[in-house]
CSV table of C-alpha atoms and ligand atoms in Angstrom, one decimal:
chain,number,residue,atom,x,y,z
A,1,MET,CA,116.4,94.0,108.5
A,2,VAL,CA,113.6,93.1,106.1
A,3,VAL,CA,114.3,92.8,102.5
A,4,GLY,CA,111.7,91.8,99.7
A,5,LEU,CA,112.7,88.6,97.9
A,6,GLN,CA,110.7,88.9,94.8
A,7,TRP,CA,109.6,91.8,92.4
A,8,GLY,CA,108.4,93.9,95.1
A,9,ASP,CA,105.2,94.0,97.2
A,10,GLU,CA,105.8,91.1,99.2
A,11,GLY,CA,104.2,92.7,102.3
A,12,LYS,CA,107.1,94.3,103.5
A,13,GLY,CA,105.0,97.1,105.0
A,14,LYS,CA,103.0,95.0,106.5
A,15,ILE,CA,105.7,92.9,108.2
A,16,VAL,CA,107.7,96.0,109.3
A,17,ASP,CA,104.6,97.3,111.0
A,18,VAL,CA,104.1,94.0,113.1
A,19,LEU,CA,107.7,93.8,114.2
A,20,SER,CA,108.2,97.7,114.9
A,21,GLU,CA,107.1,97.3,118.6
A,22,ASN,CA,110.4,95.2,118.8
A,23,PHE,CA,112.5,98.4,117.9
A,24,ASP,CA,113.4,101.8,118.8
A,25,ILE,CA,114.2,103.0,115.1
A,26,ILE,CA,112.9,102.3,111.7
A,27,THR,CA,115.0,103.3,108.7
A,28,ARG,CA,114.7,103.2,105.1
A,29,PHE,CA,117.8,102.9,103.0
A,30,GLN,CA,117.4,102.9,99.4
A,31,GLY,CA,114.8,103.5,96.9
A,32,GLY,CA,112.1,106.3,97.1
A,33,SER,CA,108.5,107.0,96.3
A,34,ASN,CA,108.5,104.1,93.8
A,35,ALA,CA,107.7,102.1,96.8
A,36,GLY,CA,104.0,101.9,97.8
A,37,HIS,CA,103.7,100.0,101.4
A,38,THR,CA,100.1,99.3,102.5
A,39,VAL,CA,99.2,98.8,106.1
A,40,ILE,CA,95.7,97.8,107.6
A,41,ILE,CA,94.7,98.2,111.1
A,42,GLY,CA,91.1,97.2,110.9
A,43,ASP,CA,89.3,99.6,109.2
A,44,ALA,CA,92.1,101.9,108.8
A,45,VAL,CA,94.4,102.0,105.6
A,46,PHE,CA,97.7,103.3,105.4
A,47,LYS,CA,99.8,104.0,102.2
A,48,PHE,CA,103.4,104.9,102.5
A,49,ARG,CA,105.8,105.7,99.9
A,50,LEU,CA,108.6,107.2,101.8
A,51,MET,CA,108.1,107.5,105.2
A,52,PRO,CA,109.5,104.2,106.9
A,53,THR,CA,106.1,102.2,108.1
A,54,GLY,CA,107.1,102.4,111.6
A,55,ALA,CA,105.7,105.6,112.2
A,56,LEU,CA,102.2,104.0,112.9
A,57,ARG,CA,104.0,102.9,116.3
A,58,GLY,CA,105.4,106.3,117.1
A,59,LYS,CA,109.1,105.0,116.5
A,60,LYS,CA,111.7,107.3,115.5
A,61,VAL,CA,111.7,106.9,111.8
A,62,VAL,CA,114.9,107.7,109.7
A,63,ILE,CA,115.3,107.9,105.8
A,64,GLY,CA,118.8,107.2,105.3
A,65,ASN,CA,121.6,108.7,102.6
A,66,GLY,CA,120.6,105.9,100.2
A,67,VAL,CA,117.0,106.8,99.5
A,68,VAL,CA,116.1,109.8,96.9
A,69,VAL,CA,113.8,111.9,98.4
A,70,ASP,CA,111.0,113.7,96.6
A,71,PRO,CA,110.2,116.5,99.1
A,72,PHE,CA,106.6,116.8,97.8
A,73,VAL,CA,105.8,113.3,98.5
A,74,LEU,CA,107.5,113.7,101.9
A,75,LEU,CA,105.9,116.6,103.2
A,76,GLN,CA,102.5,115.4,102.1
A,77,GLU,CA,102.7,112.0,103.8
A,78,LEU,CA,104.0,114.0,106.8
A,79,GLU,CA,100.9,116.4,106.9
A,80,SER,CA,98.7,113.4,106.2
A,81,LEU,CA,99.9,111.3,109.1
A,82,ARG,CA,99.7,114.1,111.2
A,83,SER,CA,96.2,115.2,110.4
A,84,ALA,CA,95.3,111.4,111.3
A,85,GLY,CA,97.0,112.1,114.5
A,86,PHE,CA,100.5,110.7,114.8
A,87,ASN,CA,103.3,112.4,116.1
A,88,ILE,CA,106.0,112.0,113.6
A,89,ASP,CA,109.6,112.0,114.9
A,90,LEU,CA,111.5,111.8,111.4
A,91,LEU,CA,115.1,112.5,110.6
A,92,VAL,CA,116.3,112.8,106.9
A,93,SER,CA,119.6,112.5,105.8
A,94,ASP,CA,121.5,115.4,105.0
A,95,ARG,CA,123.2,113.4,102.3
A,96,ALA,CA,120.4,112.0,100.8
A,97,HIS,CA,119.7,112.6,96.8
A,98,PHE,CA,116.6,114.7,96.2
A,99,ILE,CA,114.2,114.1,93.5
A,100,THR,CA,113.3,117.6,91.4
A,101,PRO,CA,110.6,118.1,88.8
A,102,TYR,CA,113.2,117.6,86.2
A,103,HIS,CA,114.1,114.2,87.0
A,104,ILE,CA,110.1,113.2,86.8
A,105,GLN,CA,109.8,114.6,83.5
A,106,ILE,CA,113.0,113.2,82.3
A,107,ASP,CA,111.7,109.7,83.9
A,108,GLN,CA,108.5,110.0,81.5
A,109,LEU,CA,110.3,111.0,78.5
A,110,GLN,CA,112.7,108.3,78.7
A,111,GLU,CA,110.0,105.8,79.1
A,112,ASN,CA,107.9,107.2,76.3
A,113,ALA,CA,111.1,107.3,74.1
A,114,LYS,CA,111.5,103.3,74.4
A,115,GLY,CA,108.3,102.4,72.8
A,116,ASN,CA,108.0,98.9,73.2
A,117,GLN,CA,111.1,98.5,75.2
A,118,LYS,CA,109.6,100.0,78.2
A,119,ILE,CA,110.7,99.2,81.6
A,120,GLY,CA,107.2,100.4,82.8
A,121,THR,CA,108.6,102.7,85.7
A,122,THR,CA,106.7,104.3,88.3
A,123,LYS,CA,107.6,107.5,86.5
A,124,ARG,CA,108.6,109.1,89.9
A,125,GLY,CA,112.2,110.0,88.7
A,126,ILE,CA,114.1,107.4,90.3
A,127,GLY,CA,116.0,106.2,87.7
A,128,PRO,CA,117.4,110.0,86.6
A,129,THR,CA,118.0,111.0,90.2
A,130,TYR,CA,120.5,107.9,90.9
A,131,ALA,CA,121.8,108.3,87.8
A,132,ASP,CA,122.8,112.0,88.4
A,133,LYS,CA,123.7,111.1,92.0
A,134,ILE,CA,126.5,108.8,90.2
A,135,SER,CA,127.4,111.4,87.5
A,136,ARG,CA,128.2,113.6,90.4
A,137,ILE,CA,125.7,116.1,89.2
A,138,GLY,CA,122.7,115.6,91.7
A,139,VAL,CA,121.6,117.6,94.5
A,140,ARG,CA,121.7,116.6,98.1
A,141,ALA,CA,119.8,117.8,101.2
A,142,SER,CA,122.6,119.7,102.3
A,143,ASP,CA,123.0,121.2,98.8
A,144,LEU,CA,119.4,122.3,98.8
A,145,LEU,CA,119.4,123.8,102.2
A,146,THR,CA,122.4,125.9,101.4
A,147,SER,CA,120.8,127.7,98.9
A,148,LEU,CA,118.7,126.9,95.7
A,149,ASP,CA,121.0,129.0,94.0
A,150,ASN,CA,124.2,127.1,94.6
A,151,PRO,CA,126.4,125.7,91.7
A,152,GLN,CA,125.5,122.4,92.3
A,153,TRP,CA,121.8,122.9,91.7
A,154,LYS,CA,122.5,125.4,88.8
A,155,ILE,CA,124.9,122.4,86.9
A,156,LEU,CA,121.6,120.0,87.6
A,157,ALA,CA,119.2,122.8,86.1
A,158,GLU,CA,121.3,123.1,83.2
A,159,THR,CA,122.1,119.8,82.5
A,160,SER,CA,118.5,118.6,82.9
A,161,THR,CA,117.1,121.5,80.4
A,162,SER,CA,119.5,120.5,77.8
A,163,ARG,CA,118.9,116.8,78.5
A,164,ILE,CA,115.1,117.5,77.8
A,165,GLN,CA,115.7,119.7,75.1
A,166,GLU,CA,118.4,118.0,72.8
A,167,LEU,CA,117.4,114.6,74.0
A,168,HIS,CA,113.9,114.4,73.6
A,169,HIS,CA,113.2,117.5,71.7
A,170,GLU,CA,110.7,118.8,74.3
A,171,LYS,CA,110.4,121.5,76.1
A,172,ILE,CA,110.3,122.0,79.7
A,173,GLU,CA,106.9,121.3,81.0
A,174,ASP,CA,104.9,123.9,82.7
A,175,SER,CA,104.1,121.6,85.6
A,176,THR,CA,108.0,121.1,85.7
A,177,LEU,CA,108.3,124.6,86.0
A,178,LYS,CA,105.5,125.3,88.4
A,179,SER,CA,106.6,122.5,91.1
A,180,LEU,CA,110.0,124.3,90.8
A,181,ASP,CA,108.6,127.3,92.3
A,182,ALA,CA,107.0,125.7,94.9
A,183,TYR,CA,110.4,123.1,95.8
A,184,SER,CA,112.3,125.9,98.0
A,185,GLU,CA,109.0,126.5,99.8
A,186,THR,CA,108.7,122.8,100.5
A,187,MET,CA,112.2,122.2,101.4
A,188,LYS,CA,112.3,124.8,103.9
A,189,GLN,CA,109.1,122.9,105.6
A,190,ILE,CA,111.6,119.7,105.4
A,191,ALA,CA,114.7,121.6,106.8
A,192,PRO,CA,113.9,121.0,110.3
A,193,PHE,CA,114.2,117.1,109.9
A,194,VAL,CA,117.3,116.9,107.9
A,195,GLY,CA,120.4,115.8,109.9
A,196,ASP,CA,123.4,113.5,109.9
A,197,THR,CA,121.6,109.9,110.2
A,198,SER,CA,124.8,107.6,109.9
A,199,GLU,CA,125.9,109.7,113.1
A,200,TYR,CA,122.4,109.6,114.8
A,201,LEU,CA,122.2,105.5,114.1
A,202,ASN,CA,125.6,104.9,115.1
A,203,SER,CA,125.2,106.4,118.2
A,204,ALA,CA,122.1,104.9,118.5
A,205,ILE,CA,123.8,101.7,118.2
A,206,ASP,CA,126.4,102.6,121.0
A,207,ALA,CA,123.3,103.6,123.2
A,208,GLY,CA,122.0,100.0,123.0
A,209,LYS,CA,119.0,100.8,121.0
A,210,ARG,CA,117.4,98.4,118.2
A,211,ILE,CA,116.8,99.7,114.6
A,212,LEU,CA,115.0,97.7,112.1
A,213,PHE,CA,116.0,98.4,108.5
A,214,GLU,CA,112.9,98.7,106.1
A,215,GLY,CA,113.8,97.2,102.4
A,216,ALA,CA,112.1,98.8,99.8
A,217,GLN,CA,111.4,97.1,96.2
A,218,GLY,CA,112.6,93.3,96.1
A,219,THR,CA,115.7,91.4,95.4
A,220,LEU,CA,114.4,90.6,91.5
A,221,LEU,CA,114.5,94.4,91.1
A,222,ASP,CA,118.0,95.0,92.6
A,223,ILE,CA,120.2,97.3,89.8
A,224,ASP,CA,122.8,94.8,89.7
A,225,HIS,CA,121.2,91.0,90.7
A,226,GLY,CA,117.9,91.7,89.3
A,227,SER,CA,116.6,91.2,85.7
A,228,TYR,CA,118.6,94.0,84.2
A,229,PRO,CA,117.4,96.2,82.5
A,230,PHE,CA,113.9,95.4,83.7
A,231,VAL,CA,115.1,96.8,87.5
A,232,THR,CA,114.9,99.7,89.7
A,233,SER,CA,117.9,101.9,89.9
A,234,SER,CA,118.9,100.9,93.5
A,235,ASN,CA,120.5,97.9,95.3
A,236,CYS,CA,117.5,96.1,97.2
A,237,VAL,CA,119.6,93.6,98.7
A,238,SER,CA,120.3,93.5,102.2
A,239,ALA,CA,124.0,94.6,101.8
A,240,ALA,CA,122.6,98.1,100.7
A,241,ALA,CA,121.3,98.7,104.4
A,242,SER,CA,125.2,99.3,105.0
A,243,THR,CA,126.0,101.8,102.2
A,244,GLY,CA,122.3,103.6,102.5
A,245,THR,CA,122.6,104.6,106.4
A,246,GLY,CA,126.2,104.4,107.0
A,247,VAL,CA,125.9,101.7,109.4
A,248,ALA,CA,128.9,99.4,109.0
A,249,PRO,CA,128.0,95.6,107.8
A,250,THR,CA,129.8,94.6,111.0
A,251,LYS,CA,127.2,96.2,113.2
A,252,LEU,CA,124.2,94.6,111.2
A,253,ASP,CA,122.2,91.7,112.5
A,254,SER,CA,119.6,89.2,111.1
A,255,VAL,CA,118.1,89.5,107.8
A,256,LEU,CA,114.2,88.6,107.3
A,257,GLY,CA,113.6,88.1,103.9
A,258,ILE,CA,109.7,88.2,102.7
A,259,THR,CA,108.1,86.3,99.9
A,260,LYS,CA,104.6,85.8,98.9
A,261,ALA,CA,103.3,82.3,98.6
A,262,TYR,CA,103.3,83.0,94.8
A,263,MET,CA,104.5,85.7,92.8
A,264,THR,CA,104.0,89.0,91.3
A,265,ARG,CA,105.5,91.5,89.2
A,266,VAL,CA,104.6,95.1,88.1
A,267,GLY,CA,106.0,96.4,85.2
A,268,ALA,CA,107.9,94.4,82.0
A,269,GLY,CA,110.4,92.0,82.3
A,270,PRO,CA,110.9,88.2,82.6
A,271,PHE,CA,108.6,86.1,84.8
A,272,PRO,CA,109.0,82.5,84.1
A,273,THR,CA,105.9,81.4,86.3
A,274,GLU,CA,103.7,84.2,85.3
A,275,LEU,CA,100.0,82.7,84.5
A,276,GLN,CA,97.8,84.3,81.7
A,277,ASP,CA,94.9,82.2,82.6
A,278,ALA,CA,92.0,82.0,84.9
A,279,THR,CA,94.4,80.5,87.9
A,280,GLY,CA,96.3,83.9,87.1
A,281,GLU,CA,93.0,86.1,87.1
A,282,ALA,CA,92.0,84.5,90.5
A,283,LEU,CA,95.4,84.9,92.2
A,284,GLN,CA,95.0,88.6,90.7
A,285,ALA,CA,91.5,89.5,92.1
A,286,ARG,CA,92.2,87.5,95.5
A,287,GLY,CA,95.6,89.1,96.5
A,288,GLY,CA,94.1,92.4,95.6
A,289,GLU,CA,97.1,92.8,92.8
A,290,PHE,CA,97.1,96.4,91.9
A,291,GLY,CA,100.1,98.5,92.4
A,292,THR,CA,100.1,100.8,95.6
A,293,VAL,CA,101.7,103.9,93.6
A,294,THR,CA,100.3,103.3,90.2
A,295,GLY,CA,97.3,101.6,90.5
A,296,ARG,CA,98.3,99.0,87.5
A,297,PRO,CA,97.4,95.3,87.6
A,298,ARG,CA,100.0,93.2,89.1
A,299,ARG,CA,101.2,90.0,86.6
A,300,CYS,CA,100.7,87.0,89.0
A,301,GLY,CA,102.1,83.2,88.7
A,302,TRP,CA,103.4,80.4,91.1
A,303,LEU,CA,106.1,80.6,93.4
A,304,ASP,CA,109.3,80.3,92.0
A,305,LEU,CA,111.6,78.6,94.1
A,306,VAL,CA,114.5,78.7,91.9
A,307,ALA,CA,114.1,82.6,92.3
A,308,LEU,CA,113.6,82.5,96.0
A,309,LYS,CA,117.0,80.4,96.6
A,310,TYR,CA,118.6,82.8,94.6
A,311,ALA,CA,117.1,86.2,96.6
A,312,VAL,CA,117.8,84.1,100.0
A,313,ARG,CA,121.7,83.7,98.9
A,314,LEU,CA,121.8,87.2,98.0
A,315,ASN,CA,120.7,88.6,101.2
A,316,GLY,CA,121.8,86.0,103.7
A,317,ALA,CA,118.5,85.8,104.7
A,318,LYS,CA,118.7,83.5,107.3
A,319,TYR,CA,114.7,84.1,108.2
A,320,LEU,CA,111.5,84.3,106.1
A,321,ALA,CA,108.4,85.5,106.6
A,322,VAL,CA,105.6,83.8,104.0
A,323,THR,CA,103.0,86.5,102.9
A,324,LYS,CA,99.4,86.1,101.4
A,325,ILE,CA,99.1,82.5,102.1
A,326,ASP,CA,95.3,82.8,102.5
A,327,VAL,CA,95.4,83.9,98.8
A,328,LEU,CA,96.2,80.2,97.9
A,329,THR,CA,93.6,78.6,99.9
A,330,GLY,CA,91.3,76.6,97.7
A,331,LEU,CA,93.6,76.2,94.9
A,332,ASN,CA,94.3,72.3,94.3
A,333,PRO,CA,97.1,71.5,93.2
A,334,LEU,CA,99.8,73.9,93.9
A,335,LYS,CA,102.5,74.4,91.7
A,336,VAL,CA,106.0,75.4,92.7
A,337,CYS,CA,109.1,76.0,89.9
A,338,VAL,CA,112.0,74.1,91.1
A,339,GLY,CA,114.2,74.7,87.7
A,340,TYR,CA,114.1,76.4,84.3
A,341,GLU,CA,114.3,74.8,81.0
A,342,ILE,CA,116.2,77.3,78.6
A,343,GLU,CA,116.5,76.2,74.8
A,344,GLY,CA,116.5,72.3,76.1
A,345,THR,CA,119.2,72.9,78.8
A,346,GLU,CA,118.0,72.3,82.3
A,347,LEU,CA,118.8,75.6,84.9
A,348,LYS,CA,118.8,75.8,88.5
A,349,THR,CA,119.7,79.5,88.5
A,350,ILE,CA,118.6,82.7,87.0
A,351,PRO,CA,120.6,83.4,83.8
A,352,ALA,CA,122.3,86.7,83.7
A,353,SER,CA,120.9,87.8,80.2
A,354,SER,CA,117.0,89.2,80.9
A,355,VAL,CA,116.7,87.7,76.8
A,356,GLU,CA,117.8,84.2,78.2
A,357,TYR,CA,115.7,84.3,80.9
A,358,SER,CA,112.7,85.3,79.2
A,359,LYS,CA,113.0,82.1,77.4
A,360,ALA,CA,113.0,80.4,80.3
A,361,ILE,CA,110.0,77.6,80.9
A,362,PRO,CA,109.3,76.6,84.2
A,363,ILE,CA,109.8,73.0,85.7
A,364,TYR,CA,106.8,72.7,88.1
A,365,GLU,CA,106.6,70.5,91.0
A,366,GLU,CA,103.1,69.8,92.5
A,367,LEU,CA,102.0,70.0,96.2
A,368,SER,CA,98.6,69.5,97.9
A,369,GLY,CA,96.6,72.8,98.7
A,370,TRP,CA,94.5,73.2,101.7
A,371,SER,CA,91.2,74.5,102.0
A,372,GLU,CA,91.2,76.3,105.5
A,373,LEU,CA,93.0,78.6,107.3
A,374,PRO,CA,94.4,78.7,111.0
A,375,LYS,CA,92.4,80.6,113.3
A,376,VAL,CA,94.6,83.2,114.1
A,377,SER,CA,92.7,84.4,117.0
A,378,ASP,CA,93.8,81.0,118.8
A,379,SER,CA,96.6,81.4,121.5
A,380,ASP,CA,98.3,78.6,119.7
A,381,ALA,CA,97.6,79.1,115.9
A,382,TYR,CA,100.4,77.6,114.5
A,383,SER,CA,99.7,74.4,115.9
A,384,SER,CA,96.3,74.3,113.8
A,385,ILE,CA,97.9,75.1,110.5
A,386,PRO,CA,96.8,72.3,108.0
A,387,THR,CA,99.6,69.7,107.2
A,388,THR,CA,99.5,70.5,103.5
A,389,MET,CA,100.5,74.0,104.5
A,390,LEU,CA,102.9,72.9,106.5
A,391,ASP,CA,104.3,70.7,103.7
A,392,PHE,CA,104.1,73.7,101.4
A,393,LEU,CA,106.3,75.7,104.2
A,394,LYS,CA,108.4,72.8,104.7
A,395,LYS,CA,109.4,72.7,100.9
A,396,ILE,CA,110.4,76.4,101.1
A,397,GLU,CA,112.7,75.8,103.9
A,398,SER,CA,114.5,72.7,102.3
A,399,TRP,CA,114.8,74.6,99.4
A,400,THR,CA,116.4,77.7,100.6
A,401,SER,CA,117.8,76.3,104.0
A,402,SER,CA,116.0,79.2,105.4
A,403,LYS,CA,113.7,79.1,108.5
A,404,VAL,CA,110.2,80.6,108.0
A,405,ALA,CA,109.4,82.7,111.1
A,406,ILE,CA,106.2,84.6,110.1
A,407,ILE,CA,103.0,83.3,108.2
A,408,SER,CA,100.8,86.1,106.9
A,409,GLN,CA,97.1,85.1,106.1
A,410,GLY,CA,95.5,88.3,105.5
A,411,PRO,CA,96.4,92.1,105.1
A,412,ASP,CA,95.4,93.1,108.6
A,413,ARG,CA,98.0,93.3,111.4
A,414,ALA,CA,95.8,90.6,113.2
A,415,ASP,CA,96.1,88.0,110.7
A,416,THR,CA,99.5,87.2,111.3
A,417,ILE,CA,101.5,83.9,112.6
A,418,LEU,CA,104.7,83.9,114.5
A,419,VAL,CA,106.2,80.6,114.3
A,420,PRO,CA,107.5,79.6,117.7
A,421,ASP,CA,111.2,79.8,119.0
A,422,VAL,CA,112.5,80.9,115.5
A,423,LEU,CA,113.1,84.7,115.9
A,424,PRO,CA,115.4,85.6,118.7
A,425,ASP,CA,114.0,88.3,121.1
A,426,ILE,CA,110.8,88.9,119.0
A,427,SER,CA,107.3,89.0,119.7
A,428,ILE,CA,104.7,90.3,117.6
A,429,ASP,CA,102.2,93.0,118.3
A,430,VAL,CA,98.9,92.9,116.5
B,501,GDP,P1,105.3,96.1,100.2
B,501,GDP,O1,105.3,96.8,99.0
B,501,GDP,O2,105.9,94.8,100.2
B,501,GDP,O3,105.0,96.5,101.4
B,501,GDP,O4,103.7,95.5,99.7
B,501,GDP,P2,102.6,96.3,98.9
B,501,GDP,O5,102.1,96.6,100.6
B,501,GDP,O6,102.9,97.0,98.1
B,501,GDP,O7,101.6,95.1,98.7
B,501,GDP,C1,101.3,93.7,99.5
B,501,GDP,C2,99.7,94.2,99.6
B,501,GDP,O8,99.0,92.9,99.9
B,501,GDP,C3,99.0,95.1,100.2
B,501,GDP,O9,97.6,95.5,99.7
B,501,GDP,C4,98.9,94.5,101.9
B,501,GDP,O10,97.7,95.1,102.7
B,501,GDP,C5,98.7,93.0,101.5
B,501,GDP,N1,98.8,92.1,102.3
B,501,GDP,C6,99.9,92.0,103.2
B,501,GDP,N2,99.7,90.7,103.5
B,501,GDP,C7,98.9,90.0,103.1
B,501,GDP,C8,98.4,88.6,103.2
B,501,GDP,O11,99.0,88.0,104.1
B,501,GDP,N3,97.0,88.4,102.9
B,501,GDP,C9,96.9,89.4,101.8
B,501,GDP,N4,95.3,88.9,101.4
B,501,GDP,N5,97.1,90.4,101.8
B,501,GDP,C10,98.3,90.9,102.3
B,502,IMO,P1,107.8,98.2,96.8
B,502,IMO,O1,108.4,98.8,97.8
B,502,IMO,C1,107.0,96.8,92.9
B,502,IMO,C2,109.3,98.4,89.6
B,502,IMO,C3,108.2,99.3,88.6
B,502,IMO,C4,109.2,98.9,87.3
B,502,IMO,C5,111.0,98.9,87.8
B,502,IMO,C6,111.5,100.3,87.5
B,502,IMO,O2,106.3,98.9,96.9
B,502,IMO,O3,107.8,96.6,96.7
B,502,IMO,P2,111.4,102.7,89.0
B,502,IMO,O4,110.0,103.6,89.0
B,502,IMO,O5,111.7,102.1,90.2
B,502,IMO,O6,112.4,103.2,88.1
B,502,IMO,O7,110.7,101.3,88.3
B,502,IMO,O8,110.9,98.5,89.2
B,502,IMO,N1,109.2,98.8,90.9
B,502,IMO,C7,108.1,98.4,91.9
B,502,IMO,N2,107.5,97.1,91.8
B,502,IMO,N3,106.9,97.3,93.9
B,502,IMO,C8,108.0,98.3,94.3
B,502,IMO,O9,108.2,99.0,95.5
B,502,IMO,C9,108.4,98.9,93.3
B,502,IMO,N4,109.5,100.0,92.6
B,502,IMO,C10,110.0,99.7,91.6
B,502,IMO,O10,107.2,98.7,88.5
B,502,IMO,O11,109.0,97.6,86.8
B,503,MG,MG1,104.5,97.7,97.3
């Protein structure tokens, strides 16, 4: 399983792509089209929002019941991958909740109503769709395919209309109504891909197939464990792979957590190590830190080992992939956060309250930087890693008690180093 250990955009898409050859099936289990996973292969750039990244390797791709699905986005991704020559073998859970144009309008209205308390959502309808799921008024693939006239759909339409009118004093936008017209047509095209994914995945496990669970967002955006309320509306930690696919926890295997060599965050919320200076700007420029979905600039800062340790604990991440290590090249000294000071008290973990957390002043330790990257074309690239980079990685390992298994030093598939003898039964295909 691959999960993000920060506020998203850790490079999950790239790492899943590199690992996919070792697996038969790649499945998403939470989130929706708020995700943006970029994979770069030579000159070709692929951006995924819903489709599991394994689609590029011709693998069976599954969208589990824990995902909220925007059928327009799904169809558009299907079509663009097909027109790029990929043969897509997709299965979407009949129990997955579907995002409707109402949800998108409500997401936008809720954000606007918050004034300066905005979360900075991706405005893709994620929160309202999960809210309706929990309130038991949502619509699932199976409801939609039965008929768009069924009672569940009617309840949703009525509730959404009154919420938009009474709570926000707005009328349903023309664009919402227009897309509702197109909705049933789109559902018809998605229908052949809908089925019982839990049954499928469990049978595949029984038949000895290997499944890679692809996380979206990141642990610090998790609805329970993240910096609430500045979070997304799903559980993003590894445990969600089980509820989000219907594969029991006893059948899940190792967890690989992805962390950048520094931190980024899109949207609002506490970020103790944020750098609002030239170093922050340098990280943003070198790392190309602009949102895949919204194009918003990502806030940047030093690696936070307190937050990383917290995320590793929540996910049980025995293995780590450290990405974007190239972005730190030439910076000297490097800083890593090893504690917080909140109103005179030192803290070694993340407080529950975001009000408290936003007062955290990072306590830093300095490490020496490196000026060159190892040559990934060398068959033994790992042994040519500069000692200062090794020290940086060892610092991460000693803080988290996890093993660094993959080092990523560029966006391309090829810019990847597999640390020898760490991940059992895994090779990387670049
Ligand atoms: P995800 O949401 O976790 O899949 O991450 P995104 O794809 O949204 O953001 C990561 C960005 O960094 C993408 O543009 C990747 O192409 C790029 N990327 C991934 N790994 C590396 C790396 O090691 N170095 C650099 N410079 N870029 C990387
Ligand atoms: P990937 O999978 C980074 C952030 C949004 C906002 C908050 C809530 O690419 O790592 P939402 O639309 O989910 O209700 O927004 O969560 N967010 C992400 N930030 N990467 C993502 O996904 C994100 N998905 C949501 O910016 O702060
Ligand atoms: Mg992303």
